[in-house]
mmCIF file of C-alpha atoms and ligand atoms in Angstrom:
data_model
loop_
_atom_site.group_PDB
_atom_site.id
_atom_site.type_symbol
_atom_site.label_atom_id
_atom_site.label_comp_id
_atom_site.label_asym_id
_atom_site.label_seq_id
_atom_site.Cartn_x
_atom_site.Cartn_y
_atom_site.Cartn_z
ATOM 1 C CA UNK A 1 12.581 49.504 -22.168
ATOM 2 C CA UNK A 2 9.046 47.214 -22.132
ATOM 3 C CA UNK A 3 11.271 44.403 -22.821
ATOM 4 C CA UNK A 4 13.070 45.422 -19.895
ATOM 5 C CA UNK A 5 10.851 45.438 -17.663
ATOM 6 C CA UNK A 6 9.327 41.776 -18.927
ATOM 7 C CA UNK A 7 12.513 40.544 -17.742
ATOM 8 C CA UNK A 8 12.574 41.928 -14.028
ATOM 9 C CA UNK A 9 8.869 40.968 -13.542
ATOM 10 C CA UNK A 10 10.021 37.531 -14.937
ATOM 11 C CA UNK A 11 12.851 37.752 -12.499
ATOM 12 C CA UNK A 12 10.558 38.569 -9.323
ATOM 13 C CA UNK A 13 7.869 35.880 -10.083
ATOM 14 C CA UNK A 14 10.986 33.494 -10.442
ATOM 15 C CA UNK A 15 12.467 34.284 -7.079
ATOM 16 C CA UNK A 16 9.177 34.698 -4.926
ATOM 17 C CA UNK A 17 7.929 30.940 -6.251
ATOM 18 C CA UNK A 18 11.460 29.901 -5.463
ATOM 19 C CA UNK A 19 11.340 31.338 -2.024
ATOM 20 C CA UNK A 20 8.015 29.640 -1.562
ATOM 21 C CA UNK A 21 9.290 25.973 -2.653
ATOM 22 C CA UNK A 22 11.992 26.374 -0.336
ATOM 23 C CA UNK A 23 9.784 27.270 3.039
ATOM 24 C CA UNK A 24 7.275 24.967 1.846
ATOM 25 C CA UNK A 25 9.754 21.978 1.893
ATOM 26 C CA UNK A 26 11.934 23.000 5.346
ATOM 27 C CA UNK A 27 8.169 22.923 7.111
ATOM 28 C CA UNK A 28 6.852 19.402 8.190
ATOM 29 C CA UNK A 29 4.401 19.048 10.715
ATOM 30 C CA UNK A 30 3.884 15.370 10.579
ATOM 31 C CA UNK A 31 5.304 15.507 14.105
ATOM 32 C CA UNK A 32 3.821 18.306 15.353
ATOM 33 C CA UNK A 33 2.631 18.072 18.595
ATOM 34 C CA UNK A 34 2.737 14.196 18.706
ATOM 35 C CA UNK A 35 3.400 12.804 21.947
ATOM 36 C CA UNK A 36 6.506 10.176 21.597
ATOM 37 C CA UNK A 37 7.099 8.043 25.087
ATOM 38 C CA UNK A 38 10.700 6.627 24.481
ATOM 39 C CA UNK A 39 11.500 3.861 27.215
ATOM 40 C CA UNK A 40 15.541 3.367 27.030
ATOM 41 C CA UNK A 41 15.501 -0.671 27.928
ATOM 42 C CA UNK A 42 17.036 -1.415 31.265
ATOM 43 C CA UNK A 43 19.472 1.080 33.394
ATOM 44 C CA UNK A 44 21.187 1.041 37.287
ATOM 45 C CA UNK A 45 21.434 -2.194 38.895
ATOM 46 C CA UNK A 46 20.260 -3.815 35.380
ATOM 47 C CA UNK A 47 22.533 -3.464 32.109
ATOM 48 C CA UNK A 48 20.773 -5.869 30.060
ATOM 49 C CA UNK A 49 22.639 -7.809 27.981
ATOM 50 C CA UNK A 50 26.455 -7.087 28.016
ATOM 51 C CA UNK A 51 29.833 -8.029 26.306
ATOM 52 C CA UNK A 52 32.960 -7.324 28.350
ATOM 53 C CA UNK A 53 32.136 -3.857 29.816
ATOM 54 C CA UNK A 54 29.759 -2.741 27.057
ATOM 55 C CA UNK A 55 26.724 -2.855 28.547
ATOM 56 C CA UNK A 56 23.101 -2.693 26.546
ATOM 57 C CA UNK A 57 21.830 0.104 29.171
ATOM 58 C CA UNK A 58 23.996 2.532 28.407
ATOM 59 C CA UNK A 59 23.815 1.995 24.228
ATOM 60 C CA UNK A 60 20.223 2.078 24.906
ATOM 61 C CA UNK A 61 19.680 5.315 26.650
ATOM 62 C CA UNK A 62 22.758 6.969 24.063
ATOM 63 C CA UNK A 63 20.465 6.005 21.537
ATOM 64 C CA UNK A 64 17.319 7.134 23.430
ATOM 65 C CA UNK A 65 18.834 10.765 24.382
ATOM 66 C CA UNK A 66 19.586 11.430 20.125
ATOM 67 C CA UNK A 67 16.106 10.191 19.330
ATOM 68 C CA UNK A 68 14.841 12.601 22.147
ATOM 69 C CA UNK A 69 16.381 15.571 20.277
ATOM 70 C CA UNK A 70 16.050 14.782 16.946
ATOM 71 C CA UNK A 71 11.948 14.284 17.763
ATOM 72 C CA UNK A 72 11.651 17.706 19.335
ATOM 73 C CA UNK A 73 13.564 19.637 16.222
ATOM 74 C CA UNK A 74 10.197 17.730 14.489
ATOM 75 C CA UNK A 75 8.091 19.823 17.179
ATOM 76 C CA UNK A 76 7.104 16.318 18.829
ATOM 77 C CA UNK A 77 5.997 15.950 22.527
ATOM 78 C CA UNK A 78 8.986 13.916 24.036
ATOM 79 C CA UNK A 79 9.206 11.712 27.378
ATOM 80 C CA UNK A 80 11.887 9.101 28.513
ATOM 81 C CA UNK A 81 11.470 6.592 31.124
ATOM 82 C CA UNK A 82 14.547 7.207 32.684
ATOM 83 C CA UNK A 83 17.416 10.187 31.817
ATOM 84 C CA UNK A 84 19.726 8.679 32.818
ATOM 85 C CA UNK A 85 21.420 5.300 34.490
ATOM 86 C CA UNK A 86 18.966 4.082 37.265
ATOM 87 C CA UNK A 87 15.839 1.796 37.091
ATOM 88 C CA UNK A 88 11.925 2.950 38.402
ATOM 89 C CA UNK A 89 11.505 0.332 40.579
ATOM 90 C CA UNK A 90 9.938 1.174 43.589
ATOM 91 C CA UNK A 91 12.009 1.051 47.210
ATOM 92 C CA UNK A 92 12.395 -2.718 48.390
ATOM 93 C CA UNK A 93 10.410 -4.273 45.648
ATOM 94 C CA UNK A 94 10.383 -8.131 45.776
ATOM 95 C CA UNK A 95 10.783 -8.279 42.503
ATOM 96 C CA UNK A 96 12.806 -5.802 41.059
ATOM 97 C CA UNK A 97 13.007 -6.232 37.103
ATOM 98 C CA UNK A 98 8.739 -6.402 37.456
ATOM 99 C CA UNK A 99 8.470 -3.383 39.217
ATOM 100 C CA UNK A 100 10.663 -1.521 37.548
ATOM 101 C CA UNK A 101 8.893 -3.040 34.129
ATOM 102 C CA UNK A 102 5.398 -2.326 36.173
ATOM 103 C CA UNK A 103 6.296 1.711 36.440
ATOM 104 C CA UNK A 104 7.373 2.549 33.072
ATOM 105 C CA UNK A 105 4.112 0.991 31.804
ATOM 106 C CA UNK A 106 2.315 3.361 34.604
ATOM 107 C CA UNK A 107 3.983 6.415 33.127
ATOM 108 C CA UNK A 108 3.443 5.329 29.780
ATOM 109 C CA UNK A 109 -0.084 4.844 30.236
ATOM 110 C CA UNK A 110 -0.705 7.472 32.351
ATOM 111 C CA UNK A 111 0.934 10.245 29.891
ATOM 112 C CA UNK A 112 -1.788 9.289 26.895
ATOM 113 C CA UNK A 113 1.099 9.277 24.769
ATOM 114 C CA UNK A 114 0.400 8.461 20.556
ATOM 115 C CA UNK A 115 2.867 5.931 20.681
ATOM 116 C CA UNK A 116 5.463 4.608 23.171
ATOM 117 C CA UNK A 117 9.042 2.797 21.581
ATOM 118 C CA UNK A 118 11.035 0.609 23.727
ATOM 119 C CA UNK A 119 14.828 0.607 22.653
ATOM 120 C CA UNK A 120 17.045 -2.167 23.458
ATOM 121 C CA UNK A 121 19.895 -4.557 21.933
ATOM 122 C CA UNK A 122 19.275 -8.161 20.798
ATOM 123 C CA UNK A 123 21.798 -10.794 22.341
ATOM 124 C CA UNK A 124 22.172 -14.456 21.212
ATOM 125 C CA UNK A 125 24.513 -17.380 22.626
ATOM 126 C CA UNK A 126 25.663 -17.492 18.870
ATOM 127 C CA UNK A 127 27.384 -14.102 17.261
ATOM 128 C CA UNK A 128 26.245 -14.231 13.825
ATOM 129 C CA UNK A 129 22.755 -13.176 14.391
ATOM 130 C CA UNK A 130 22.923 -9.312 13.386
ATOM 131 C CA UNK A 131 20.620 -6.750 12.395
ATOM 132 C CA UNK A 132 17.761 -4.646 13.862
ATOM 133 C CA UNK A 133 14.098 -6.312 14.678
ATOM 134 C CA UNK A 134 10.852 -5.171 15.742
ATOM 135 C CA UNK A 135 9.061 -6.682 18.079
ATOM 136 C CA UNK A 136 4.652 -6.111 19.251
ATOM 137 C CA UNK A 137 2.352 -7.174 21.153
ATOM 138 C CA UNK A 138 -1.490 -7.441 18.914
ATOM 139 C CA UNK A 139 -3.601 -5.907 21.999
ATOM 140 C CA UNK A 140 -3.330 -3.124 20.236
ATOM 141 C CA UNK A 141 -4.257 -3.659 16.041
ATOM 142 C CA UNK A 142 -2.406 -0.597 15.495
ATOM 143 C CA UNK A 143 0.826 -2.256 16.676
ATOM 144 C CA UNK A 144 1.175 -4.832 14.005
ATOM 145 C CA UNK A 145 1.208 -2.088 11.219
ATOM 146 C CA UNK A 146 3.874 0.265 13.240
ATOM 147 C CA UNK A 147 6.059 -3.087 13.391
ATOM 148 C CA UNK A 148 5.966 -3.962 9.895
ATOM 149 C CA UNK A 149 6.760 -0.015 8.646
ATOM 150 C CA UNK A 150 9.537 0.042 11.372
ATOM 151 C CA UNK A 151 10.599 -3.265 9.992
ATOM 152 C CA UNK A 152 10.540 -2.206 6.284
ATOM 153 C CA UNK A 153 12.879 1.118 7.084
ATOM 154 C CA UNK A 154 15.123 -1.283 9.075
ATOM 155 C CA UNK A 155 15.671 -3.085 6.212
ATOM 156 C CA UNK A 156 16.001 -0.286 3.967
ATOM 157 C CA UNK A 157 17.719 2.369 5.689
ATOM 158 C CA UNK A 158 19.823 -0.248 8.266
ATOM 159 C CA UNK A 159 20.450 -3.438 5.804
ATOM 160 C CA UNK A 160 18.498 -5.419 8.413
ATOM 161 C CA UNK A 161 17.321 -9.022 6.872
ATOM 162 C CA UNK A 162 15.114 -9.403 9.984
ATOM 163 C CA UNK A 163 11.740 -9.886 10.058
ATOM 164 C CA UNK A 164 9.206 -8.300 12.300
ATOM 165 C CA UNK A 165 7.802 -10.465 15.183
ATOM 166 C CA UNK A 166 4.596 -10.825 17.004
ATOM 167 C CA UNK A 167 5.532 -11.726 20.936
ATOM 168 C CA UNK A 168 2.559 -11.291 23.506
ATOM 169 C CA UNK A 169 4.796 -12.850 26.273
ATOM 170 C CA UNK A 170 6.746 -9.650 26.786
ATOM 171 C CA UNK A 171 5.621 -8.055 30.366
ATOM 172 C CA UNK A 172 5.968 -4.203 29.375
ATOM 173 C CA UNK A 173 4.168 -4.966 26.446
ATOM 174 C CA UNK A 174 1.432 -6.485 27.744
ATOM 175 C CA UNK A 175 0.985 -3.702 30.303
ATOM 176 C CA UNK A 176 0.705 -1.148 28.064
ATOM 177 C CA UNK A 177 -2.138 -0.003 26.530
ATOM 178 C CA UNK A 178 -0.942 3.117 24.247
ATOM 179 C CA UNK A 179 0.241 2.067 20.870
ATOM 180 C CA UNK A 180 3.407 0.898 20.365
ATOM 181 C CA UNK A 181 6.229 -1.578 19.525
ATOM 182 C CA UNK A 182 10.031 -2.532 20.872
ATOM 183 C CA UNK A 183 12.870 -2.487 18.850
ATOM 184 C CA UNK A 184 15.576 -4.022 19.027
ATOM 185 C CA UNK A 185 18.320 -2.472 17.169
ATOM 186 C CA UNK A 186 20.873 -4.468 16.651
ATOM 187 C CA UNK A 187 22.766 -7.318 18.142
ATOM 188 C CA UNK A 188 25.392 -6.730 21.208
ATOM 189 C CA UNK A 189 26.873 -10.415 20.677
ATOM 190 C CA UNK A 190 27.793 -9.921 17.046
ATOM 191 C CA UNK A 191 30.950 -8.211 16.599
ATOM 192 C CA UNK A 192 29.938 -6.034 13.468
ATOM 193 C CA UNK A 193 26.705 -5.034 15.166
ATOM 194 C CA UNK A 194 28.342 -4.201 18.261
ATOM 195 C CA UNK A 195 31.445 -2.249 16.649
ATOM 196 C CA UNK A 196 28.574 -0.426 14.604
ATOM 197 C CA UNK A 197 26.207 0.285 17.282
ATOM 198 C CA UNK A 198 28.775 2.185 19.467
ATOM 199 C CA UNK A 199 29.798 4.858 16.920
ATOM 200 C CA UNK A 200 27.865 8.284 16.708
ATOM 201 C CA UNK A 201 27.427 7.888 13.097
ATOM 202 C CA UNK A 202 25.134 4.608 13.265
ATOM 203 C CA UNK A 203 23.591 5.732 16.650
ATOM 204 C CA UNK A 204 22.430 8.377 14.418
ATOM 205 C CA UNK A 205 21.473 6.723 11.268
ATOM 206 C CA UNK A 206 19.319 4.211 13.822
ATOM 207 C CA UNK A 207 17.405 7.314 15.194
ATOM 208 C CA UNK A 208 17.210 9.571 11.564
ATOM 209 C CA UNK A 209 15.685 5.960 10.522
ATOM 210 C CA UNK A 210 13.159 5.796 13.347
ATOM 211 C CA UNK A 211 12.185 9.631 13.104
ATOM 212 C CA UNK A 212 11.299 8.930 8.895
ATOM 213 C CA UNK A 213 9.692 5.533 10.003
ATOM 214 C CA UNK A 214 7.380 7.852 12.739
ATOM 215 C CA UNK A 215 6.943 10.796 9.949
ATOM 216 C CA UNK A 216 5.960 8.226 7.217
ATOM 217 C CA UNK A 217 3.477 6.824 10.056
ATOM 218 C CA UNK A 218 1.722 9.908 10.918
ATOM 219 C CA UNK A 219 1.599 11.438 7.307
HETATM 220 ZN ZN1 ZN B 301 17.116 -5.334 26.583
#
């Protein structure tokens, strides 16, 4: 009877460390309350770089709209530039592209966001440049490390060869003053890329890649 009761005590220890492992491991708060500013590239009268009627806007925002989603199950803070397929320029702008540029930097810097990611497609006159790439601006010091851990799940996670790039010439970029980097994430002119980057599954695997890249940044 003793014995008995060994085994049940046994038993109970066993299933309440059990239970314990398994809440332990479902909760991660590296995300918590982190305030993400995702700025889907282009949209409206602009559809950034295109191939027949594929157009990088709408990729872009598909993209954007997952990574929205996905962020918020992690109990982030999200924001998007735009929800949908129109630009932020202001009415009769001379210059359209700049002010529409010129307002997402406003919001972004205005919301005191932790970091801000601008998502677009790479395009090249020749199609056998592939693979995602991360591009900052070093304003910010904190920008060159986000690149190169972005970079390093591209390449793990995405089979990117790529390397991460330092470009102070880009005009959203320099605007901004919250941390943060663009990616490109793949390449519209390459036929692989572009096959690849219109299916649900990779659209996917691109954002589950970004949210671990984010979660390992913020551990
Ligand atoms: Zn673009």
């Amino acid at each position: 009877m003793e014995k008995y009761k060994i085994y049940v005590f046994l038993l109970l220890i066993l299933f309440i460390s059990g239970f314990y492992y398994v809440t332990a491991k479902e909760v991660n708060t590296d995300l918590l309350g982190r305030i993400i500013y995702i700025d889907p590239g282009h949209g409206g009268l602009d559809p950034g770089a295109m191939y027949k009627d594929i157009y990088e806007k709408d990729i872009n925002l598909s993209i954007s709209l997952k990574l929205q989603e996905a962020l918020g199950r992690e109990g982030a803070i999200v924001y998007l530039t735009r929800y949908g397929d129109y630009d932020l320029s202001v009415k009769n702008a001379i210059n359209r592209k700049r002010s529409d540029l010129f307002m997402r930097s406003k919001e972004i810097n205005d919301s005191d966001c932790d970091m801000f990611l601008s998502i677009h497609l790479n395009s090249d006159p020749s199609n056998t440049w592939h693979g995602a790439q991360v591009f900052y601006n070093d304003k910010n010091p904190k920008n060159k490390q986000i690149a190169k851990l972005f970079q390093d799940s591209f390449k793990k996670y995405l089979n990117s060869n790529r390397k991460y790039k330092k470009d102070n010439t880009l005009y959203l970029q320099r605007k901004v003053n919250r941390p943060g980097v663009l990616l490109e994430v793949g390449f519209i002119s390459n036929p692989n890329d572009r096959y690849k980057l219109r299916q649900n599954y990779y659209q996917d695997k691109i954002v589950n890649t970004i949210v671990m890249s984010l979660k390992e940044y913020y551990k």
